[in-house]
Amino acid sequence: MFDLVIRGGKIATATDTFNADIGISDGRIAALGTGFDGADVINATGKLVLPGGIEAHCHIAQESATGGMTSDDYRSGSISAAFGGNSCFVPFAAQHRGMGVTETLDLYDSRATGSSVIDWGYHLIIADPTETALHDELPAAFERGITSFKVFMTYDLMKIDDRQFLDILTVARRYGALTMVHAENSGMIAWMSDLLVKGGHTAPRNHALSHPALAEVEAINRAISLAKLADAPLLIVHVSTPEGADLVADARRQGAKIFGETCPQYLFLTRDDLDLPGMEGAKFMCSPPVRDMATQDGLWRHLQAGTFSVFSSDHAPYRFDETGKLANGPEASFKQIANGMPGIALRLPLLFSEGVRTGRITLQQFVALTATNAAKLYGLTQKGSIAVGLDADIAIWDPEEVRIVRAEDQHDNMDYTPFEGRELTGWPQTVLTRGARVVDGGKLVAQPGQGRFVKRARIDLTGHPGVIVPELDPAQNWGTEVRP
Ligand code: DUC
Ligand code: ZN
Ligand code: ZN
């Protein structure tokens, strides 16, 4: 007798699809089989039973370097995530210059604890890699279960230089942490932005022109080169160009520990969405920017070919009002508008409907991209699949349900969705975190605080040997031992 049985569903993991009952006890998957009985039973006949999504790129209760706050906190953000089929999320804890790492993590603990309905962790954004941060605080953060760091190659108040990047990669490598990078060339963006503003081209659509594809390609190439030199794992987040994805694919073919992420906006939106009257286009501003149809096709091909390990929302919610996009008034130039858009609840339905149902990707790829690979990269050793002993983090989907996306049906704290009016087929109906229902039949049934902080482990690099550059290989260097 189990605490809960999910009966009669079709289970899919990153490698298999099979029919079985799931027996759950004490929040864990206790058995897979048939004919199970439980104190509580969910009938999943005709449904897909998938690992709960792990949303590993979202901005929740996060202030930018210039002070703007995202509209979702850990309560609304986690609720929205759960309605979108996620049972765990990993937002960012953002260090700003002058802040210590420990102080940053304490601040985010105070924001998240008691609020989230699903399990959570944080990636630490490092904007001030002082000696204390590198040698005392990052190891302490790792001990605390924060095993992924994000750095920026652009934004004046956030960016680090190449030397600092190498220092962070080296510490991360030593502890088994994953470094994530926002890869865009800062100088190219500043130069383009100044040219546009000087010419009076300040409308939101110019945001797309101010972030040329070349800026991403150059920075990805540099970031991969730095990671190879340090022999450290690196994830390029929000890849928005096929040329950038080509670089990720090449590095992976060489065995380097390079990973890539893309996001819904780059597969489903184009810069025509930015070209709306007045400030409407601001709703579609994110960085890197959305591009064109040829870009979408190229990114879909990379998704199919396995270049990307993770598909994340990059939920960065700023309302279309004076608290968000319009904080600098209705006449603001594109440079003064917050970058980011919501999407935490639609990441999975968009990819399921337009990826799996259309046959562009398999159900196994869907599970890998949305849960299993994130668990491996981010050290969520108890999550990301359906197997005996793992947390019962499970999403039960109706693959035939058709819904039209409407802002008014969302559960985030936003006043628009960039995907308004899209018809999507296949939606999550019930979501469990550690065996407890969070969302059931379209209703929230969890209390804020039901989610727990997850102390994460080191990155799982199985299958990624890494490459040692000749200059660091003693066999090719008169026996000289130089180890990062
Ligand atoms: N980078 C992100 O990851 N999200 C929002 C904006 C940005 O620059
Ligand atoms: Zn970024
Ligand atoms: Zn982001």
PDB file of N, CA and C in Angstrom, residues 56-57 92 123-124 148-152 165 178-182 233-237 261 378:
ATOM      1  N   ALA A  56      14.994  26.152 -15.268  1.00  0.00           N
ATOM      2  CA  ALA A  56      16.324  26.508 -14.767  1.00  0.00           C
ATOM      3  C   ALA A  56      16.818  27.862 -15.250  1.00  0.00           C
ATOM      4  N   HIS A  57      15.942  28.657 -15.816  1.00  0.00           N
ATOM      5  CA  HIS A  57      16.349  30.033 -16.156  1.00  0.00           C
ATOM      6  C   HIS A  57      15.139  30.942 -16.019  1.00  0.00           C
ATOM      7  N   PHE A  92      17.590  33.161 -10.213  1.00  0.00           N
ATOM      8  CA  PHE A  92      18.912  33.733  -9.952  1.00  0.00           C
ATOM      9  C   PHE A  92      18.928  34.497  -8.635  1.00  0.00           C
ATOM     10  N   HIS A 123      20.801  30.077  -8.950  1.00  0.00           N
ATOM     11  CA  HIS A 123      22.113  30.268  -9.571  1.00  0.00           C
ATOM     12  C   HIS A 123      22.618  31.607  -9.031  1.00  0.00           C
ATOM     13  N   LEU A 124      23.884  31.667  -8.729  1.00  0.00           N
ATOM     14  CA  LEU A 124      24.453  32.922  -8.239  1.00  0.00           C
ATOM     15  C   LEU A 124      24.994  33.737  -9.409  1.00  0.00           C
ATOM     16  N   SER A 148      25.939  26.563  -9.298  1.00  0.00           N
ATOM     17  CA  SER A 148      25.975  27.158 -10.643  1.00  0.00           C
ATOM     18  C   SER A 148      26.069  28.669 -10.497  1.00  0.00           C
ATOM     19  N   PHE A 149      26.886  29.253 -11.356  1.00  0.00           N
ATOM     20  CA  PHE A 149      27.157  30.697 -11.324  1.00  0.00           C
ATOM     21  C   PHE A 149      26.861  31.271 -12.703  1.00  0.00           C
ATOM     22  N   LYS A 150      26.305  32.497 -12.737  1.00  0.00           N
ATOM     23  CA  LYS A 150      26.116  33.146 -14.046  1.00  0.00           C
ATOM     24  C   LYS A 150      26.970  34.406 -14.115  1.00  0.00           C
ATOM     25  N   VAL A 151      27.585  34.608 -15.272  1.00  0.00           N
ATOM     26  CA  VAL A 151      28.345  35.835 -15.499  1.00  0.00           C
ATOM     27  C   VAL A 151      27.859  36.505 -16.777  1.00  0.00           C
ATOM     28  N   PHE A 152      28.133  37.797 -16.870  1.00  0.00           N
ATOM     29  CA  PHE A 152      27.716  38.611 -18.010  1.00  0.00           C
ATOM     30  C   PHE A 152      28.940  39.144 -18.745  1.00  0.00           C
ATOM     31  N   PHE A 165      36.724  36.263 -15.870  1.00  0.00           N
ATOM     32  CA  PHE A 165      35.961  35.102 -16.337  1.00  0.00           C
ATOM     33  C   PHE A 165      36.787  33.826 -16.117  1.00  0.00           C
ATOM     34  N   LEU A 178      28.885  24.652 -12.319  1.00  0.00           N
ATOM     35  CA  LEU A 178      28.687  25.014 -13.725  1.00  0.00           C
ATOM     36  C   LEU A 178      28.646  26.536 -13.829  1.00  0.00           C
ATOM     37  N   THR A 179      29.420  27.087 -14.753  1.00  0.00           N
ATOM     38  CA  THR A 179      29.320  28.517 -15.040  1.00  0.00           C
ATOM     39  C   THR A 179      28.379  28.708 -16.227  1.00  0.00           C
ATOM     40  N   MET A 180      27.510  29.693 -16.098  1.00  0.00           N
ATOM     41  CA  MET A 180      26.564  30.042 -17.172  1.00  0.00           C
ATOM     42  C   MET A 180      26.967  31.432 -17.652  1.00  0.00           C
ATOM     43  N   VAL A 181      26.813  31.669 -18.941  1.00  0.00           N
ATOM     44  CA  VAL A 181      27.247  32.988 -19.419  1.00  0.00           C
ATOM     45  C   VAL A 181      26.220  33.632 -20.340  1.00  0.00           C
ATOM     46  N   HIS A 182      26.021  34.933 -20.097  1.00  0.00           N
ATOM     47  CA  HIS A 182      25.289  35.779 -21.045  1.00  0.00           C
ATOM     48  C   HIS A 182      26.347  36.291 -22.010  1.00  0.00           C
ATOM     49  N   PRO A 233      33.515  23.413 -17.302  1.00  0.00           N
ATOM     50  CA  PRO A 233      32.205  23.348 -17.960  1.00  0.00           C
ATOM     51  C   PRO A 233      31.570  24.725 -18.070  1.00  0.00           C
ATOM     52  N   LEU A 234      30.898  24.946 -19.185  1.00  0.00           N
ATOM     53  CA  LEU A 234      30.278  26.252 -19.425  1.00  0.00           C
ATOM     54  C   LEU A 234      28.974  26.053 -20.178  1.00  0.00           C
ATOM     55  N   LEU A 235      27.945  26.737 -19.728  1.00  0.00           N
ATOM     56  CA  LEU A 235      26.644  26.728 -20.428  1.00  0.00           C
ATOM     57  C   LEU A 235      26.415  28.110 -21.029  1.00  0.00           C
ATOM     58  N   ILE A 236      26.206  28.157 -22.333  1.00  0.00           N
ATOM     59  CA  ILE A 236      25.847  29.420 -22.975  1.00  0.00           C
ATOM     60  C   ILE A 236      24.327  29.533 -22.878  1.00  0.00           C
ATOM     61  N   VAL A 237      23.866  30.504 -22.097  1.00  0.00           N
ATOM     62  CA  VAL A 237      22.409  30.627 -21.918  1.00  0.00           C
ATOM     63  C   VAL A 237      21.801  31.405 -23.083  1.00  0.00           C
ATOM     64  N   GLU A 261      21.781  26.532 -24.250  1.00  0.00           N
ATOM     65  CA  GLU A 261      20.368  26.684 -23.870  1.00  0.00           C
ATOM     66  C   GLU A 261      19.716  27.609 -24.892  1.00  0.00           C
ATOM     67  N   TYR A 378      22.698  20.852 -13.204  1.00  0.00           N
ATOM     68  CA  TYR A 378      22.602  21.691 -12.003  1.00  0.00           C
ATOM     69  C   TYR A 378      22.631  20.886 -10.711  1.00  0.00           C
TER      70      TYR A 378
END
